[in-house]
Amino acid sequence: MSDVRHVLVLPDRDTAEELIEALPARFGSAEEPQLVRDALAGEDDAEDAQWLVVLVDEDEALDAAELDAFAAEFEGWREEP
């Protein structure tokens, strides 16, 4: 078992939640993703935040290129480890 994690960065919470809802249809059932607010450095406004969806991929079953394309559909991207 490995500790592979994928981090998808989304522009806002609503978009991140939409992506989470679409995950099972696209990639099958997996461990529940974690939703994390990532405030941008030096920004005090709650609107100036990105939202991270953290996916644990213990079986290394998720393809990085597919996740890149999936995140792009939601105006986001996958962070490289």
mmCIF file with all atom_site columns, N, CA and C in Angstrom, residues 24-48:
data_model
loop_
_atom_site.group_PDB
_atom_site.id
_atom_site.type_symbol
_atom_site.label_atom_id
_atom_site.label_alt_id
_atom_site.label_comp_id
_atom_site.label_asym_id
_atom_site.label_entity_id
_atom_site.label_seq_id
_atom_site.pdbx_PDB_ins_code
_atom_site.Cartn_x
_atom_site.Cartn_y
_atom_site.Cartn_z
_atom_site.occupancy
_atom_site.B_iso_or_equiv
_atom_site.pdbx_formal_charge
_atom_site.auth_seq_id
_atom_site.auth_comp_id
_atom_site.auth_asym_id
_atom_site.auth_atom_id
_atom_site.pdbx_PDB_model_num
ATOM 1  N N  . PRO A 1 24 ? -17.272 10.107 -8.710  1.00 0.00 ? 24 PRO A N  1
ATOM 2  C CA . PRO A 1 24 ? -17.649 8.687  -8.804  1.00 0.00 ? 24 PRO A CA 1
ATOM 3  C C  . PRO A 1 24 ? -18.071 8.250  -10.206 1.00 0.00 ? 24 PRO A C  1
ATOM 4  N N  . ALA A 1 25 ? -18.770 9.116  -10.929 1.00 0.00 ? 25 ALA A N  1
ATOM 5  C CA . ALA A 1 25 ? -19.203 8.755  -12.280 1.00 0.00 ? 25 ALA A CA 1
ATOM 6  C C  . ALA A 1 25 ? -18.017 8.621  -13.223 1.00 0.00 ? 25 ALA A C  1
ATOM 7  N N  . ARG A 1 26 ? -16.999 9.406  -12.993 1.00 0.00 ? 26 ARG A N  1
ATOM 8  C CA . ARG A 1 26 ? -15.838 9.420  -13.891 1.00 0.00 ? 26 ARG A CA 1
ATOM 9  C C  . ARG A 1 26 ? -14.796 8.376  -13.511 1.00 0.00 ? 26 ARG A C  1
ATOM 10 N N  . PHE A 1 27 ? -14.561 8.193  -12.201 1.00 0.00 ? 27 PHE A N  1
ATOM 11 C CA . PHE A 1 27 ? -13.465 7.340  -11.752 1.00 0.00 ? 27 PHE A CA 1
ATOM 12 C C  . PHE A 1 27 ? -13.905 6.174  -10.880 1.00 0.00 ? 27 PHE A C  1
ATOM 13 N N  . GLY A 1 28 ? -15.203 5.995  -10.689 1.00 0.00 ? 28 GLY A N  1
ATOM 14 C CA . GLY A 1 28 ? -15.685 4.919  -9.828  1.00 0.00 ? 28 GLY A CA 1
ATOM 15 C C  . GLY A 1 28 ? -15.622 5.329  -8.368  1.00 0.00 ? 28 GLY A C  1
ATOM 16 N N  . SER A 1 29 ? -16.067 4.434  -7.532  1.00 0.00 ? 29 SER A N  1
ATOM 17 C CA . SER A 1 29 ? -16.066 4.753  -6.105  1.00 0.00 ? 29 SER A CA 1
ATOM 18 C C  . SER A 1 29 ? -14.644 4.679  -5.570  1.00 0.00 ? 29 SER A C  1
ATOM 19 N N  . ALA A 1 30 ? -14.341 5.611  -4.736  1.00 0.00 ? 30 ALA A N  1
ATOM 20 C CA . ALA A 1 30 ? -13.019 5.675  -4.122  1.00 0.00 ? 30 ALA A CA 1
ATOM 21 C C  . ALA A 1 30 ? -13.182 6.253  -2.724  1.00 0.00 ? 30 ALA A C  1
ATOM 22 N N  . GLU A 1 31 ? -12.082 6.407  -2.047  1.00 0.00 ? 31 GLU A N  1
ATOM 23 C CA . GLU A 1 31 ? -12.116 7.015  -0.724  1.00 0.00 ? 31 GLU A CA 1
ATOM 24 C C  . GLU A 1 31 ? -12.648 8.437  -0.834  1.00 0.00 ? 31 GLU A C  1
ATOM 25 N N  . GLU A 1 32 ? -13.379 8.884  0.154   1.00 0.00 ? 32 GLU A N  1
ATOM 26 C CA . GLU A 1 32 ? -13.969 10.222 0.161   1.00 0.00 ? 32 GLU A CA 1
ATOM 27 C C  . GLU A 1 32 ? -12.869 11.274 0.037   1.00 0.00 ? 32 GLU A C  1
ATOM 28 N N  . PRO A 1 33 ? -12.966 12.150 -0.973  1.00 0.00 ? 33 PRO A N  1
ATOM 29 C CA . PRO A 1 33 ? -11.949 13.197 -1.112  1.00 0.00 ? 33 PRO A CA 1
ATOM 30 C C  . PRO A 1 33 ? -12.070 14.225 0.001   1.00 0.00 ? 33 PRO A C  1
ATOM 31 N N  . GLN A 1 34 ? -10.980 14.885 0.274   1.00 0.00 ? 34 GLN A N  1
ATOM 32 C CA . GLN A 1 34 ? -10.945 15.925 1.298   1.00 0.00 ? 34 GLN A CA 1
ATOM 33 C C  . GLN A 1 34 ? -11.000 17.278 0.596   1.00 0.00 ? 34 GLN A C  1
ATOM 34 N N  . LEU A 1 35 ? -11.859 18.171 1.080   1.00 0.00 ? 35 LEU A N  1
ATOM 35 C CA . LEU A 1 35 ? -11.990 19.519 0.544   1.00 0.00 ? 35 LEU A CA 1
ATOM 36 C C  . LEU A 1 35 ? -11.306 20.477 1.504   1.00 0.00 ? 35 LEU A C  1
ATOM 37 N N  . VAL A 1 36 ? -10.358 21.269 0.962   1.00 0.00 ? 36 VAL A N  1
ATOM 38 C CA . VAL A 1 36 ? -9.544  22.147 1.804   1.00 0.00 ? 36 VAL A CA 1
ATOM 39 C C  . VAL A 1 36 ? -9.504  23.539 1.187   1.00 0.00 ? 36 VAL A C  1
ATOM 40 N N  . ARG A 1 37 ? -9.731  24.550 2.000   1.00 0.00 ? 37 ARG A N  1
ATOM 41 C CA . ARG A 1 37 ? -9.605  25.948 1.546   1.00 0.00 ? 37 ARG A CA 1
ATOM 42 C C  . ARG A 1 37 ? -8.150  26.347 1.666   1.00 0.00 ? 37 ARG A C  1
ATOM 43 N N  . ASP A 1 38 ? -7.615  26.924 0.591   1.00 0.00 ? 38 ASP A N  1
ATOM 44 C CA . ASP A 1 38 ? -6.220  27.336 0.554   1.00 0.00 ? 38 ASP A CA 1
ATOM 45 C C  . ASP A 1 38 ? -6.175  28.835 0.296   1.00 0.00 ? 38 ASP A C  1
ATOM 46 N N  . ALA A 1 39 ? -6.051  29.623 1.368   1.00 0.00 ? 39 ALA A N  1
ATOM 47 C CA . ALA A 1 39 ? -5.997  31.076 1.227   1.00 0.00 ? 39 ALA A CA 1
ATOM 48 C C  . ALA A 1 39 ? -4.700  31.459 0.528   1.00 0.00 ? 39 ALA A C  1
ATOM 49 N N  . LEU A 1 40 ? -4.795  32.379 -0.391  1.00 0.00 ? 40 LEU A N  1
ATOM 50 C CA . LEU A 1 40 ? -3.613  32.835 -1.101  1.00 0.00 ? 40 LEU A CA 1
ATOM 51 C C  . LEU A 1 40 ? -2.775  33.701 -0.173  1.00 0.00 ? 40 LEU A C  1
ATOM 52 N N  . ALA A 1 41 ? -1.485  33.608 -0.279  1.00 0.00 ? 41 ALA A N  1
ATOM 53 C CA . ALA A 1 41 ? -0.567  34.340 0.594   1.00 0.00 ? 41 ALA A CA 1
ATOM 54 C C  . ALA A 1 41 ? -0.846  35.838 0.549   1.00 0.00 ? 41 ALA A C  1
ATOM 55 N N  . GLY A 1 42 ? -0.988  36.425 1.725   1.00 0.00 ? 42 GLY A N  1
ATOM 56 C CA . GLY A 1 42 ? -1.195  37.852 1.828   1.00 0.00 ? 42 GLY A CA 1
ATOM 57 C C  . GLY A 1 42 ? -2.616  38.317 1.597   1.00 0.00 ? 42 GLY A C  1
ATOM 58 N N  . GLU A 1 43 ? -3.533  37.406 1.368   1.00 0.00 ? 43 GLU A N  1
ATOM 59 C CA . GLU A 1 43 ? -4.918  37.782 1.096   1.00 0.00 ? 43 GLU A CA 1
ATOM 60 C C  . GLU A 1 43 ? -5.774  37.568 2.336   1.00 0.00 ? 43 GLU A C  1
ATOM 61 N N  . ASP A 1 44 ? -6.525  38.596 2.715   1.00 0.00 ? 44 ASP A N  1
ATOM 62 C CA . ASP A 1 44 ? -7.406  38.497 3.873   1.00 0.00 ? 44 ASP A CA 1
ATOM 63 C C  . ASP A 1 44 ? -8.836  38.207 3.475   1.00 0.00 ? 44 ASP A C  1
ATOM 64 N N  . ASP A 1 45 ? -9.202  38.506 2.251   1.00 0.00 ? 45 ASP A N  1
ATOM 65 C CA . ASP A 1 45 ? -10.568 38.348 1.780   1.00 0.00 ? 45 ASP A CA 1
ATOM 66 C C  . ASP A 1 45 ? -10.880 36.862 1.564   1.00 0.00 ? 45 ASP A C  1
ATOM 67 N N  . ALA A 1 46 ? -11.996 36.412 2.082   1.00 0.00 ? 46 ALA A N  1
ATOM 68 C CA . ALA A 1 46 ? -12.397 35.010 1.950   1.00 0.00 ? 46 ALA A CA 1
ATOM 69 C C  . ALA A 1 46 ? -12.588 34.615 0.488   1.00 0.00 ? 46 ALA A C  1
ATOM 70 N N  . GLU A 1 47 ? -12.876 35.598 -0.368  1.00 0.00 ? 47 GLU A N  1
ATOM 71 C CA . GLU A 1 47 ? -13.061 35.295 -1.789  1.00 0.00 ? 47 GLU A CA 1
ATOM 72 C C  . GLU A 1 47 ? -11.738 34.968 -2.471  1.00 0.00 ? 47 GLU A C  1
ATOM 73 N N  . ASP A 1 48 ? -10.632 35.441 -1.890  1.00 0.00 ? 48 ASP A N  1
ATOM 74 C CA . ASP A 1 48 ? -9.316  35.206 -2.475  1.00 0.00 ? 48 ASP A CA 1
ATOM 75 C C  . ASP A 1 48 ? -8.741  33.904 -1.949  1.00 0.00 ? 48 ASP A C  1
#
